[in-house]
Short mmCIF file of C-alpha atoms in Angstrom, two decimals:
data_model
loop_
_atom_site.label_atom_id
_atom_site.label_comp_id
_atom_site.label_asym_id
_atom_site.label_seq_id
_atom_site.Cartn_x
_atom_site.Cartn_y
_atom_site.Cartn_z
CA UNK A 1 8.91 -37.40 10.06
CA UNK A 2 9.91 -34.23 11.89
CA UNK A 3 7.73 -33.21 14.86
CA UNK A 4 5.96 -29.92 14.26
CA UNK A 5 4.69 -27.50 16.88
CA UNK A 6 1.52 -26.76 14.88
CA UNK A 7 -0.31 -28.38 11.99
CA UNK A 8 -1.42 -24.98 10.72
CA UNK A 9 -0.61 -21.38 11.63
CA UNK A 10 -1.85 -17.89 10.88
CA UNK A 11 0.32 -14.87 11.58
CA UNK A 12 -1.89 -11.85 11.11
CA UNK A 13 -3.98 -9.38 12.98
CA UNK A 14 -7.73 -9.17 13.36
CA UNK A 15 -8.88 -5.84 12.00
CA UNK A 16 -12.07 -5.19 13.89
CA UNK A 17 -11.12 -1.92 15.55
CA UNK A 18 -11.76 1.73 14.87
CA UNK A 19 -8.20 2.49 13.79
CA UNK A 20 -7.54 3.86 10.31
CA UNK A 21 -6.40 0.59 8.74
CA UNK A 22 -9.23 -1.46 10.23
CA UNK A 23 -11.81 0.93 8.83
CA UNK A 24 -10.09 1.11 5.44
CA UNK A 25 -10.09 -2.61 4.58
CA UNK A 26 -13.01 -4.09 2.75
CA UNK A 27 -15.39 -5.34 5.42
CA UNK A 28 -16.22 -8.57 3.62
CA UNK A 29 -12.53 -9.47 3.46
CA UNK A 30 -12.00 -8.69 7.15
CA UNK A 31 -15.00 -10.86 7.97
CA UNK A 32 -13.71 -13.65 5.70
CA UNK A 33 -10.36 -13.51 7.52
CA UNK A 34 -12.08 -13.72 10.89
CA UNK A 35 -14.47 -16.50 9.83
CA UNK A 36 -11.66 -18.58 8.31
CA UNK A 37 -9.33 -18.22 11.29
CA UNK A 38 -12.11 -19.07 13.73
CA UNK A 39 -13.20 -22.11 11.65
CA UNK A 40 -9.64 -23.47 11.50
CA UNK A 41 -9.08 -22.79 15.21
CA UNK A 42 -12.32 -24.58 16.11
CA UNK A 43 -11.41 -27.61 14.02
CA UNK A 44 -7.69 -27.94 14.79
CA UNK A 45 -7.83 -26.65 18.39
CA UNK A 46 -4.34 -26.69 19.99
CA UNK A 47 -2.80 -27.78 16.64
CA UNK A 48 -3.69 -24.34 15.21
CA UNK A 49 -1.21 -21.59 15.98
CA UNK A 50 -2.60 -18.07 15.93
CA UNK A 51 -0.41 -15.00 16.28
CA UNK A 52 -1.37 -11.36 15.86
CA UNK A 53 -3.15 -8.40 17.35
CA UNK A 54 -6.87 -8.11 17.99
CA UNK A 55 -7.66 -11.81 18.55
CA UNK A 56 -7.92 -11.50 22.32
CA UNK A 57 -5.65 -11.48 25.35
CA UNK A 58 -4.46 -15.07 24.92
CA UNK A 59 -3.12 -14.49 21.39
CA UNK A 60 0.28 -12.87 21.23
CA UNK A 61 1.51 -10.65 18.41
CA UNK A 62 4.47 -12.03 16.52
CA UNK A 63 7.74 -10.25 16.02
CA UNK A 64 8.70 -10.17 12.36
CA UNK A 65 12.03 -11.84 13.12
CA UNK A 66 10.17 -14.81 14.65
CA UNK A 67 7.94 -15.47 11.63
CA UNK A 68 10.39 -17.81 9.89
CA UNK A 69 10.76 -19.99 13.00
CA UNK A 70 7.00 -20.24 13.40
CA UNK A 71 6.50 -21.17 9.73
CA UNK A 72 9.31 -23.73 9.89
CA UNK A 73 7.64 -25.30 12.94
CA UNK A 74 4.34 -25.91 11.14
CA UNK A 75 3.06 -27.99 8.27
CA UNK A 76 0.64 -25.47 6.74
CA UNK A 77 0.69 -21.67 6.68
CA UNK A 78 -2.50 -19.71 6.08
CA UNK A 79 -2.48 -16.65 3.81
CA UNK A 80 -5.42 -14.28 3.52
CA UNK A 81 -4.91 -10.92 1.85
CA UNK A 82 -7.37 -8.21 2.78
CA UNK A 83 -7.16 -6.26 -0.45
CA UNK A 84 -7.41 -7.23 -4.10
CA UNK A 85 -5.27 -4.57 -5.71
CA UNK A 86 -3.66 -5.43 -9.00
CA UNK A 87 -0.07 -6.57 -8.42
CA UNK A 88 -0.49 -6.86 -4.63
CA UNK A 89 -0.08 -9.72 -2.28
CA UNK A 90 0.89 -10.06 1.33
CA UNK A 91 4.52 -10.79 2.15
CA UNK A 92 3.09 -13.53 4.40
CA UNK A 93 2.51 -15.61 1.28
CA UNK A 94 6.20 -15.49 0.29
CA UNK A 95 7.36 -16.18 3.84
CA UNK A 96 5.21 -19.32 4.02
CA UNK A 97 6.51 -20.57 0.67
CA UNK A 98 10.12 -19.72 1.48
CA UNK A 99 10.04 -21.50 4.84
CA UNK A 100 8.84 -24.73 3.26
CA UNK A 101 5.35 -24.91 4.76
CA UNK A 102 2.42 -25.76 2.54
CA UNK A 103 0.69 -22.54 1.46
CA UNK A 104 -3.07 -22.55 2.12
CA UNK A 105 -4.05 -19.37 0.32
CA UNK A 106 -7.31 -17.53 -0.28
CA UNK A 107 -7.53 -17.38 -4.05
CA UNK A 108 -7.05 -13.94 -5.56
CA UNK A 109 -7.07 -12.41 -9.03
CA UNK A 110 -4.04 -13.23 -11.15
CA UNK A 111 -2.41 -15.52 -8.60
CA UNK A 112 -1.08 -17.51 -11.55
CA UNK A 113 1.08 -14.49 -12.45
CA UNK A 114 3.04 -15.31 -9.29
CA UNK A 115 3.30 -18.93 -10.44
CA UNK A 116 0.79 -20.17 -7.87
CA UNK A 117 -1.12 -23.25 -8.97
CA UNK A 118 -3.66 -25.03 -6.80
CA UNK A 119 -2.64 -28.61 -6.07
CA UNK A 120 0.82 -28.07 -7.52
CA UNK A 121 2.59 -25.57 -5.23
CA UNK A 122 -0.25 -24.33 -3.00
CA UNK A 123 -3.80 -25.08 -1.99
CA UNK A 124 -6.23 -22.29 -2.90
CA UNK A 125 -9.61 -21.91 -1.23
CA UNK A 126 -12.70 -19.73 -1.52
CA UNK A 127 -14.66 -20.31 1.70
CA UNK A 128 -13.70 -20.99 5.32
CA UNK A 129 -15.25 -24.45 5.00
CA UNK A 130 -13.14 -25.21 1.96
CA UNK A 131 -10.00 -24.06 3.81
CA UNK A 132 -10.77 -26.48 6.66
CA UNK A 133 -11.44 -29.35 4.23
CA UNK A 134 -8.26 -28.73 2.23
CA UNK A 135 -6.17 -28.55 5.41
CA UNK A 136 -7.71 -31.77 6.78
CA UNK A 137 -7.15 -33.61 3.50
CA UNK A 138 -3.55 -32.39 3.21
CA UNK A 139 -2.75 -33.42 6.77
CA UNK A 140 -4.21 -36.87 6.09
CA UNK A 141 -1.77 -37.38 3.20
CA UNK A 142 1.73 -36.27 4.20
CA UNK A 143 3.28 -37.31 0.87
CA UNK A 144 0.97 -34.96 -1.02
CA UNK A 145 1.44 -32.22 1.60
CA UNK A 146 5.23 -32.52 1.43
CA UNK A 147 5.25 -32.55 -2.38
CA UNK A 148 3.14 -29.40 -2.66
CA UNK A 149 5.15 -27.68 0.09
CA UNK A 150 8.45 -28.55 -1.64
CA UNK A 151 7.14 -27.26 -4.97
CA UNK A 152 6.10 -24.03 -3.23
CA UNK A 153 9.54 -23.63 -1.64
CA UNK A 154 11.14 -24.18 -5.05
CA UNK A 155 8.86 -21.54 -6.57
CA UNK A 156 9.93 -19.06 -3.88
CA UNK A 157 13.63 -19.90 -4.32
CA UNK A 158 13.56 -19.55 -8.08
CA UNK A 159 11.10 -16.70 -8.65
CA UNK A 160 10.43 -14.73 -5.48
CA UNK A 161 13.74 -13.71 -3.97
CA UNK A 162 14.95 -10.15 -3.37
CA UNK A 163 17.47 -10.67 -6.15
CA UNK A 164 14.65 -11.39 -8.61
CA UNK A 165 12.71 -8.36 -7.35
CA UNK A 166 15.76 -6.10 -7.77
CA UNK A 167 16.04 -7.10 -11.44
CA UNK A 168 12.34 -6.33 -11.93
CA UNK A 169 12.73 -2.98 -10.17
CA UNK A 170 15.77 -2.11 -12.27
CA UNK A 171 13.68 -2.49 -15.42
CA UNK A 172 11.10 -0.05 -14.02
CA UNK A 173 13.79 2.46 -13.03
CA UNK A 174 15.33 2.22 -16.51
CA UNK A 175 11.93 2.80 -18.12
CA UNK A 176 11.32 5.89 -16.00
CA UNK A 177 14.78 7.25 -16.79
CA UNK A 178 14.15 6.84 -20.53
CA UNK A 179 10.95 8.92 -20.31
CA UNK A 180 12.70 11.92 -18.74
#
């Protein structure tokens, strides 16, 4: 088996400041993000890779062009969206899937619309404790972890590429043109 730099990674900022975005996110979601990251970091210690702003001086922000390398050098990527808008998800989710890491995702409304299925192509969690348990269990069974990660990568390849998005966008543009 390939050697990985981290068992699990999170590439995302901690929004606890007074800036406009920090104050605009739902507080319970920002707290859930913080609680989950801290729980995983406490459990996995040096096997947990944390990148982003606001986590302290020892945590470095990540350049967007380095995200793929970080995700390829881990087994599990953590995704936590801060908002629950209809038809919204973080691009982090697609990067994790596309890089072949297992997606450990905070469940969100209509995730099945994106083709995400717990235990099939991702692991979905509700609480920080559940995220830790799912990650531990997945790491204890590499065959299961690899199978779910491969199914997630296939989902990204077949349904979440820019080419697919362009076809979807073209349909919207055509619909708008017809109404004018």
